[in-house]
Amino acid sequence: IISKFIGYNIDVSSTKIKCIIKNGNVVEKAMQGDKVEIIVEETSFYGESGGQAGDIGKIIGNGFTILVIDTKKPLPDLTTHYAIVKEGEIKTGDEVELLPDLKVRKAVSLNHTATHILHTVLRKNLGGHVRQSGSLVTAKRLRFDFNHFSGLAEDEIKLIEDSVNAAIRENLLVSTDALSYQEAVDRGAIAFFGEKYGDVVRLVDIKDFSKELCGGIHVKQS
């Protein structure tokens, strides 16, 4: 089963239910109160990946409402919606409208762009050895993991914080491009030896500040 993510430029989308999973088993239908995993033909819900939390929201259709409490991406071309049937009955093949919670997504995108800004500031101030070794991007906060030779001193933390805030206030343009890996590297994207990249990558460019390969959702300006 393939379920493509189309949410970079589309917030609300219409599609059909391809598969319903309940208690680990594929079922043809589900009733009010059932906890299910739903796979649709294509989705505007972002599945958790790259440290970014999955979307929440609603899936609605004729006579039913489904509450999406999490979205995951178990495979590159597969997005799964973890959900509860709030009203009505759902069946495989039902036509649905997907409604991600855009207020939550906006908050997540703010923190994801801030993660890229922080990464660049850390590399500029601490050295090129700094690289993301893990991250968490949610609506409420970001966490950025990295290795360094020592704990940060108070003045270093202050400098990093001030530099990040200055970049945010510059209101820098943020653009995204899908292109070949080599072309992204030629444009100056940060790419680490040993990482696995596909033939086509997504370059997130914070103008004159940062270029990183990333599949996440970002703001249009810092």
CSV table of C-alpha atoms in Angstrom, one decimal, residues 110-111 113-115 117-118 121 142 160-173 206 209 219 221-222:
chain,number,residue,atom,x,y,z
A,110,LEU,CA,7.8,27.7,13.7
A,111,ASN,CA,9.9,25.3,15.9
A,113,THR,CA,12.5,26.5,11.1
A,114,ALA,CA,14.0,27.6,14.5
A,115,THR,CA,15.8,24.2,14.7
A,117,ILE,CA,18.5,28.5,12.6
A,118,LEU,CA,19.9,27.0,15.9
A,121,VAL,CA,24.3,29.3,14.9
A,142,LEU,CA,12.1,22.0,20.1
A,160,ILE,CA,23.8,31.5,20.8
A,161,GLU,CA,20.4,32.7,22.1
A,162,ASP,CA,21.0,36.3,20.9
A,163,SER,CA,22.2,35.1,17.5
A,164,VAL,CA,19.1,32.9,17.0
A,165,ASN,CA,16.8,35.7,18.0
A,166,ALA,CA,18.6,38.1,15.7
A,167,ALA,CA,18.1,35.8,12.7
A,168,ILE,CA,14.4,35.4,13.5
A,169,ARG,CA,14.0,39.2,13.7
A,170,GLU,CA,15.7,39.5,10.2
A,171,ASN,CA,12.5,37.9,8.9
A,172,LEU,CA,14.6,35.9,6.3
A,173,LEU,CA,12.8,34.3,3.4
A,206,ILE,CA,16.8,30.2,4.8
A,209,PHE,CA,21.8,32.0,6.3
A,219,VAL,CA,7.4,28.7,7.8
A,221,GLN,CA,9.8,33.7,6.6
A,222,SER,CA,11.8,33.5,9.8
